[in-house]
Coordinates of C-alpha atoms in Angstrom, one line a residue:
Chain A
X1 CA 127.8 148.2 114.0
X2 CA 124.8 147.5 116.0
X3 CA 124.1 144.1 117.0
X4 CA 122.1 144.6 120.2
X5 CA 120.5 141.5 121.8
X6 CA 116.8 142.1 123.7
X7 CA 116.8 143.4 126.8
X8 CA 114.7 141.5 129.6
X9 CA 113.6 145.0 131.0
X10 CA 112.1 145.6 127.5
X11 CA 108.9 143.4 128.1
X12 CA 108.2 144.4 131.6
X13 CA 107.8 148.1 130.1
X14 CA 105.2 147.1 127.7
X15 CA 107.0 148.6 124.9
X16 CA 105.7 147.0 121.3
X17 CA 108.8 147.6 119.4
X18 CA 112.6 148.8 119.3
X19 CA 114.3 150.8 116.2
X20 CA 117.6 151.6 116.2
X21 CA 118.2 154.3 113.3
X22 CA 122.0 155.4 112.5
X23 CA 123.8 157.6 110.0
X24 CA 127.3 157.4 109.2
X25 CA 128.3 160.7 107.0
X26 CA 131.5 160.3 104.3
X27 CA 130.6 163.4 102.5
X28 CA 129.4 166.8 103.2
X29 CA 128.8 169.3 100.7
X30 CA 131.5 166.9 98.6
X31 CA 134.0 166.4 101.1
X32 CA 134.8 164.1 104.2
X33 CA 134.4 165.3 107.4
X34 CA 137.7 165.9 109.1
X35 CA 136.3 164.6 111.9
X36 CA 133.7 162.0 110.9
X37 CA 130.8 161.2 113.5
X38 CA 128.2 158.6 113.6
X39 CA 125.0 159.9 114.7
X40 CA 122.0 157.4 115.9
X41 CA 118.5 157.3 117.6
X42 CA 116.9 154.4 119.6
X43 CA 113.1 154.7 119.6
X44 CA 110.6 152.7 121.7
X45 CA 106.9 152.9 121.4
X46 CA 105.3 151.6 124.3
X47 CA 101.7 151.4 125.8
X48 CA 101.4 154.7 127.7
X49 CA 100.7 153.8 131.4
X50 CA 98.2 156.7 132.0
X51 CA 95.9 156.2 129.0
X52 CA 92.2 157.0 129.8
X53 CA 93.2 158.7 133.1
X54 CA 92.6 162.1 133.9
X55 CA 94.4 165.2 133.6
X56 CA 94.8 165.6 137.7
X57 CA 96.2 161.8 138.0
X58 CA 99.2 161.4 139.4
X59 CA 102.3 160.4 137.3
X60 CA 104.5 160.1 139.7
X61 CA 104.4 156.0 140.3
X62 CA 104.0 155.6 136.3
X63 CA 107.3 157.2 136.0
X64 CA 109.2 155.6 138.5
X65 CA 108.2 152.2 137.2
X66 CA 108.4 152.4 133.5
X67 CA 111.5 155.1 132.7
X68 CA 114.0 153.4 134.5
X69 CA 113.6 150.4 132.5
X70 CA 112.9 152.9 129.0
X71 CA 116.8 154.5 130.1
X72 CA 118.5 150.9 130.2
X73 CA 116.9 150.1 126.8
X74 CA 117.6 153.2 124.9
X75 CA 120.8 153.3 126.1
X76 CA 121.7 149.9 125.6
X77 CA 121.3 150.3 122.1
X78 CA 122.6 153.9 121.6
X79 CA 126.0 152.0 123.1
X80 CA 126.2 149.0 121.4
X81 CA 125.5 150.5 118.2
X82 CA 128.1 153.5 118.0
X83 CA 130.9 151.6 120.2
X84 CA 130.8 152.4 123.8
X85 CA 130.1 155.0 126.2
X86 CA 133.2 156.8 125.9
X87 CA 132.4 157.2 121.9
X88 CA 129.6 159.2 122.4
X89 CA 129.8 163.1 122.3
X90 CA 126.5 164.4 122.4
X91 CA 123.1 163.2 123.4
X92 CA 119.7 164.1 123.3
X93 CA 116.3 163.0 123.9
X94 CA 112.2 163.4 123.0
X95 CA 109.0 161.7 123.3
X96 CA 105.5 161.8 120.9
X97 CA 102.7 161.0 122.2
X98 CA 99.4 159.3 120.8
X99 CA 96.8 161.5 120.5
X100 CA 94.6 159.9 123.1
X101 CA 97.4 160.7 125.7
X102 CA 98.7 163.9 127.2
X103 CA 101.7 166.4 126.2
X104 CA 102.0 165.2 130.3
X105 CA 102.5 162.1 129.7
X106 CA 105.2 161.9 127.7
X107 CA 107.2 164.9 129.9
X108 CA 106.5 161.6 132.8
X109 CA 108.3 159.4 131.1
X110 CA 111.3 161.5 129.5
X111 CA 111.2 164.7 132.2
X112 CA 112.3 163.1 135.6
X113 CA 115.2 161.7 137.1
X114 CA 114.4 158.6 136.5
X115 CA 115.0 159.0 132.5
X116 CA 117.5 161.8 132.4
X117 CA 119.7 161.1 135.0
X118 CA 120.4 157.0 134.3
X119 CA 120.6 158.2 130.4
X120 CA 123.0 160.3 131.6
X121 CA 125.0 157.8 133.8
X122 CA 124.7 155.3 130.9
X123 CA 126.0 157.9 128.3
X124 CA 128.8 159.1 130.7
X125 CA 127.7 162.7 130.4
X126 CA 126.9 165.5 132.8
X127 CA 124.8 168.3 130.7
X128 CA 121.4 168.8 130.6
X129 CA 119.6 166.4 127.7
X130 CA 118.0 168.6 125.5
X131 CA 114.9 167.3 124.2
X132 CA 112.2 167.4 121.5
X133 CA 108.3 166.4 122.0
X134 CA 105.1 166.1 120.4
X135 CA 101.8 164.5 120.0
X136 CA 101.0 162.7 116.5
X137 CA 99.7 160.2 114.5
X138 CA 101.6 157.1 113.9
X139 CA 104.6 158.0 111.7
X140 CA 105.1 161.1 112.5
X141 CA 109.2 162.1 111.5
X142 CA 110.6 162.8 115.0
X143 CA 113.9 165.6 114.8
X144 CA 115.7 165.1 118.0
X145 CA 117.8 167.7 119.3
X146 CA 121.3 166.6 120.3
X147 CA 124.2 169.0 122.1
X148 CA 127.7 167.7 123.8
X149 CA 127.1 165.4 126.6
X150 CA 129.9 167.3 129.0
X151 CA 129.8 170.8 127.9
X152 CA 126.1 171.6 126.4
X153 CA 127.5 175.0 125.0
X154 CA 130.1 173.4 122.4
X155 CA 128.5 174.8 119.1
X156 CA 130.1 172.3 117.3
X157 CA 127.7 169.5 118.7
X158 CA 124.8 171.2 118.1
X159 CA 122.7 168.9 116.0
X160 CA 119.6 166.6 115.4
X161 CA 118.5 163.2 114.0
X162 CA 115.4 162.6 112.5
X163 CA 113.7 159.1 113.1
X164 CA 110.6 157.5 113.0
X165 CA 108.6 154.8 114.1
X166 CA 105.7 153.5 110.8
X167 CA 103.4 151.8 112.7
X168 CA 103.5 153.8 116.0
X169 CA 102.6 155.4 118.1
X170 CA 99.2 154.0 118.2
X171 CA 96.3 156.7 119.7
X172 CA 97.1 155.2 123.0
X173 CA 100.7 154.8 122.8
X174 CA 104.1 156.6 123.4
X175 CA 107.2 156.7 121.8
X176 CA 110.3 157.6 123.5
X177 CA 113.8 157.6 121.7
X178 CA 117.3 158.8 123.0
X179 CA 119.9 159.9 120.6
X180 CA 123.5 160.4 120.3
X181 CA 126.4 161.3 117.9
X182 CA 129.9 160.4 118.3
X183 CA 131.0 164.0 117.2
X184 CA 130.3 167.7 116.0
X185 CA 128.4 168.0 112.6
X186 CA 130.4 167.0 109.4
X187 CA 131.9 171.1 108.5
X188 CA 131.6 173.3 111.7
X189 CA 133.2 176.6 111.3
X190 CA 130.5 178.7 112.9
X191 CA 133.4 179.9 115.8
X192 CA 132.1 179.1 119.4
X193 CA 132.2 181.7 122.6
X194 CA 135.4 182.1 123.0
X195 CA 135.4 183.5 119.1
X196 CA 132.8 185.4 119.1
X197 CA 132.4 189.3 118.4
X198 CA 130.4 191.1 120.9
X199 CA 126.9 191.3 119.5
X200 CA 124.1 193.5 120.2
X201 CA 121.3 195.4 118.5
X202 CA 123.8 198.1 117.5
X203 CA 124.5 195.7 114.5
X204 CA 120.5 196.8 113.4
X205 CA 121.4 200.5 113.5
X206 CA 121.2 201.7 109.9
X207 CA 119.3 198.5 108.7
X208 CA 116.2 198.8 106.3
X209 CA 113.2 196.4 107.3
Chain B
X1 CA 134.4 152.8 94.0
X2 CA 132.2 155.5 94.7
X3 CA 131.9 156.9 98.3
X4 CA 128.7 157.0 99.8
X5 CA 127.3 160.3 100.7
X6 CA 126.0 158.5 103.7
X7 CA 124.9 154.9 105.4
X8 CA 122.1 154.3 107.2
X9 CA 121.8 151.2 109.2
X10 CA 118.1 150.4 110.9
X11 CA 117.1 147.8 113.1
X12 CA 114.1 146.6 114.6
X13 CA 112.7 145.0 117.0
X14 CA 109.7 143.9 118.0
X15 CA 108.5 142.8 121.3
X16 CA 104.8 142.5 121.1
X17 CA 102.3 142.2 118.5
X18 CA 98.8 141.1 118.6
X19 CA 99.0 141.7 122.1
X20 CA 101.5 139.1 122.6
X21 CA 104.9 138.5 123.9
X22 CA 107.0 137.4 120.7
X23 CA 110.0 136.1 121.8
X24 CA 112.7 136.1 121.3
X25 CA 111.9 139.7 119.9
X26 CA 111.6 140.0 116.0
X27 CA 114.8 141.2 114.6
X28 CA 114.7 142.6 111.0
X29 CA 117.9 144.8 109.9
X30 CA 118.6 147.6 107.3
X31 CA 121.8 149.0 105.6
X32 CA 121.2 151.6 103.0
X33 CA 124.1 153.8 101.3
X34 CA 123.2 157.0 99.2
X35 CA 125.3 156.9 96.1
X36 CA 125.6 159.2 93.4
X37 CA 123.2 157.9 90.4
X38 CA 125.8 157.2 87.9
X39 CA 123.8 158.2 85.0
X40 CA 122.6 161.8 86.1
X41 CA 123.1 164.6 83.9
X42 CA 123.7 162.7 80.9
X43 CA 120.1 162.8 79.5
X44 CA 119.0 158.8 78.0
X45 CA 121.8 156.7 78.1
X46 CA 121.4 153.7 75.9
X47 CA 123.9 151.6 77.5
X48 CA 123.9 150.9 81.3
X49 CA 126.2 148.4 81.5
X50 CA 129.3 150.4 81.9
X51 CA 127.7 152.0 84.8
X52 CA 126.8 149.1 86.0
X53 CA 130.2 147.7 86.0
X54 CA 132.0 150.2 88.0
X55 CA 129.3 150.4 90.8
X56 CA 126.8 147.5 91.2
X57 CA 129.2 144.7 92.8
X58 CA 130.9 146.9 94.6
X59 CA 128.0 148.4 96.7
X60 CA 126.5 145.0 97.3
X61 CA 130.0 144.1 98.6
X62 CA 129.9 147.0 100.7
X63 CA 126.7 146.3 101.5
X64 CA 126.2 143.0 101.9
X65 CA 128.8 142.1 105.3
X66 CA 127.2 145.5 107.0
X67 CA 123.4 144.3 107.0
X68 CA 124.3 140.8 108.6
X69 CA 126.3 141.9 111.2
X70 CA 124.0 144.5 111.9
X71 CA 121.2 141.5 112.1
X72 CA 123.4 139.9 114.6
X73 CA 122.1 136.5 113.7
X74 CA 121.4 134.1 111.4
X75 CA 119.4 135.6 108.0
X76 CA 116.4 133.8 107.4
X77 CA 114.4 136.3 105.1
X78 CA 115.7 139.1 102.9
X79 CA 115.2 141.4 100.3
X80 CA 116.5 144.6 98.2
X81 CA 115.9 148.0 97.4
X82 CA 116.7 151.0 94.6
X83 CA 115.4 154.8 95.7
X84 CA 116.3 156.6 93.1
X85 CA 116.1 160.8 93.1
X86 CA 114.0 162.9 91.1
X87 CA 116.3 163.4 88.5
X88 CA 117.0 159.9 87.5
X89 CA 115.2 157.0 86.0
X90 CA 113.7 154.0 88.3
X91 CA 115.9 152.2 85.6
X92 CA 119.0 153.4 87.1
X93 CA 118.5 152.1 90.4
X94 CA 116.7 149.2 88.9
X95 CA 120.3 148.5 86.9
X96 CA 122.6 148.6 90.1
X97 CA 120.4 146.2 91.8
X98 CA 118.9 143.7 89.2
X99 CA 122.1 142.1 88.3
X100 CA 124.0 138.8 89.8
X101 CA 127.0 141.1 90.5
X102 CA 124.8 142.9 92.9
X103 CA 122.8 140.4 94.7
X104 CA 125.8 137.9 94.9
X105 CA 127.4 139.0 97.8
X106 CA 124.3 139.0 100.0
X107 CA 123.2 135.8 98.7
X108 CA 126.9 134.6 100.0
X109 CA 127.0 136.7 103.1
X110 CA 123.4 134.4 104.2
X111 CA 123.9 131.3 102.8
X112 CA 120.9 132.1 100.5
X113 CA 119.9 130.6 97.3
X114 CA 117.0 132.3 96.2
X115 CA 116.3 135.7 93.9
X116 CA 116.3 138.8 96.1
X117 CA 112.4 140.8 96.0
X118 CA 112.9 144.5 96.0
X119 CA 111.7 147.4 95.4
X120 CA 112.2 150.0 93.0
X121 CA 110.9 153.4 93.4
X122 CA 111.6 157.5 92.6
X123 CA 110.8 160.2 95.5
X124 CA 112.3 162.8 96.8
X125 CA 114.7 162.7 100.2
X126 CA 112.5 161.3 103.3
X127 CA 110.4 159.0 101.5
X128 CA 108.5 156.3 102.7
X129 CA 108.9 152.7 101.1
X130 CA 108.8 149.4 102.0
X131 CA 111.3 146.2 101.4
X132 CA 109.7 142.7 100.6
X133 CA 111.4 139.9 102.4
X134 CA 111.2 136.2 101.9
X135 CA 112.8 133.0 102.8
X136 CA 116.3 132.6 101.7
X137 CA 116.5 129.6 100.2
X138 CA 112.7 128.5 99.1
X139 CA 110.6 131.7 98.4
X140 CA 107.3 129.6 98.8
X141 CA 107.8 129.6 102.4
X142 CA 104.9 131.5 103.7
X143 CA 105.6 132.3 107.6
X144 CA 108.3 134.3 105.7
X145 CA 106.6 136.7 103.3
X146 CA 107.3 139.8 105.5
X147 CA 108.4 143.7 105.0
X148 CA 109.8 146.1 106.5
X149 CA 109.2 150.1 106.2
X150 CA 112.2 152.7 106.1
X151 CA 112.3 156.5 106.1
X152 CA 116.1 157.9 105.8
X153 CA 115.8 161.6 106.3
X154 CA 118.0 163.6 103.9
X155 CA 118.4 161.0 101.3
X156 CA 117.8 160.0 98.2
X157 CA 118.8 163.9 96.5
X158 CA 117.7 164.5 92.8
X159 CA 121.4 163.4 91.7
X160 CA 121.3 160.4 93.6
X161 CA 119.9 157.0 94.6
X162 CA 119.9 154.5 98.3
X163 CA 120.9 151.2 97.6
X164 CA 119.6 149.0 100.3
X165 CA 119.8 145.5 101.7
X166 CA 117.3 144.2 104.3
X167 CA 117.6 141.0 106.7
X168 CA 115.6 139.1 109.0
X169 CA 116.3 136.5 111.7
X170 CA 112.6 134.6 111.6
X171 CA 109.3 135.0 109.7
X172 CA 106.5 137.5 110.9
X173 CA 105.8 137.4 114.9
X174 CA 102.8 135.8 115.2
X175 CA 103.0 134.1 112.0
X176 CA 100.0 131.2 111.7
X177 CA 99.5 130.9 107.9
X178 CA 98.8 127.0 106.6
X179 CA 101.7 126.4 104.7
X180 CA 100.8 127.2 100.5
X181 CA 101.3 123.5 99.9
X182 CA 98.0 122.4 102.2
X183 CA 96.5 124.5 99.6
X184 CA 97.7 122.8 96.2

């Protein structure tokens, strides 16, 4: 269960407010998981440092100073919600930005080193975060993309959690969340490389449109 | 008992508001379980009370321990909710959470004293809706009067219905309402 106590980083980023979302699944389609996995988000809407600058400013200092301190946060909670480092499986990340800010903006703060690779550290994970982003209204539903933290190709970890933040962000505001699950989605039976028939187009020959 | 489908825990914090440090941050916790609504299919039932029986005290014992530990503190505000699915009647959820075997073990759980404010509502899955709080043990208490908005994607179904209990640590950040007695 979560219990996370605030972070002193937390003010020093100008971020407004914290959720922590999580879902524990019991039943799929009727039936417990066989493996049962706790999925969460941690979502941070923050004033977004480049608002009312121009699209050939420089992000570079922005990022280095506020995503650092976004990674400790997200993390943080993303850890002491699901029970550790070494319970989380897969991971994932995604921004929205407020509609006076850029697309850019957001990719800053989630796109660099210093968000992905200290979530990465945090989570104990080597792959690639995969990532969602957007630019919305206040309470826009964010689905963020989530695959296994050590081997991104495990088709069983392919999955998303959907969060969202009521209130933000505002027009000149960001939100940034990180997710993870502590395992593969509730059923998977989908087979994985290793299973898989060879595939190609041949499998079209004969096929009515 | 009946096995949730799924349980959502939320918490929130808030560091800022009005422009303005709040600290320590604002903490307001959520635990919601979707249940199956113990009533659908059978057209109007007359009598809830067996239905009530077998689920209410057991999801607001299941509930109930979840939402303060998620709070991490002390509970200082609270309130209650019933989302029930198309296919059912806001009566449904309103019977699983309007009755002292419900509400009980929360009141326990926080040392509260006072009537739980909820809401009862029909949508479908992803709805928006919103959870009066207020003070545990003296509902009058203004800085308290507070709410908090929830979203839990995939839930309630038309068979089914969220339960939900909500916490919070301390009144609204930035609360600076005259008390309601300077006003009687």
């Amino acid at each position: 269960m979560p219990s996370p106590s605030p972070s002193p980083e937390a003010g020093s980023a100008g971020i407004r407010k914290i959720i922590y979302y999580q879902e524990e699944t019991f039943l799929e389609n009727g039936q417990e998981p066989a493996v049962p996995a706790v999925r969460a988000a941690a979502a941070a809407v923050l004033a977004n440092p480049w608002a009312g600058s121009g699209p050939s400013a420089d992000l570079a200092a922005g990022s280095a100073g506020v995503a650092p301190q976004l990674a400790r946060v997200l993390s943080d909670r993303l850890i002491g919600g699901l029970g550790g480092a070494e319970s989380i499986e897969a991971f994932g990340k995604a921004a929205i930005v407020g509609t006076a800010g850029e697309i850019e903006h957001g990719a800053a703060l989630i796109h660099t080193p210093y968000f992905g690779n200290l979530v990465r550290e945090f989570l104990e994970g080597s792959s690639i975060l995969c990532f969602a982003d957007d630019r919305a209204e206040a309470g826009q539903p964010l689905v963020i993309p989530m695959w296994h933290k050590t081997a991104a190709a495990t088709r069983s970890h392919y999955q998303t959690i959907t969060t969202r933040i009521g209130d933000g962000p505002r027009a000149d505001e960001i939100v940034i969340a990180a997710a993870a699950s502590t395992g593969p989605r509730p059923h998977p039976r989908i087979g994985d490389r290793s299973t898989d028939p060879t595939v190609t187009s041949a499998v079209l020959e004969g096929a009515t449109a | 008992m009946i096995t949730p489908r799924k349980i959502y825990t939320i918490v929130e914090e808030t560091l800022l508001e009005g422009g303005r440090p709040v600290e320590p941050a604002a903490r307001v916790a959520l635990v919601a379980a979707v249940i199956p609504n113990p009533w659908h299919g059978q057209g109007f039932v007359e009598d809830l009370n067996p239905g009530i029986d077998e689920t209410a005290s057991a999801i607001g014992e299941l509930l109930a321990p979840r939402v303060v530990e998620a709070l991490g503190t002390t509970v200082e505000a609270y309130g209650k909710a019933a989302i029930v699915g198309l296919e059912g009647e806001i009566e449904h959820g309103s019977a699983l959470i309007h009755t002292l075997k419900f509400g009980d073990h929360f009141r326990k759980a926080a040392y509260a004293t006072t009537l739980l404010p909820a809401v009862e509502k029909r949508g479908p899955a992803g709805i928006v809706f919103d959870i009066p709080l207020k003070h545990i043990t003296d509902a009058t208490i203004r800085s308290h009067h507070q709410s908090i908005e929830v979203r839990l994607a995939d839930a309630p179904h038309p068979g089914e219905i969220v339960i939900a209990l909500a916490a919070a640590a301390q009144g609204r950040p930035q609360q600076r309402l005259a008390p309601l007695s300077t006003e009687q």
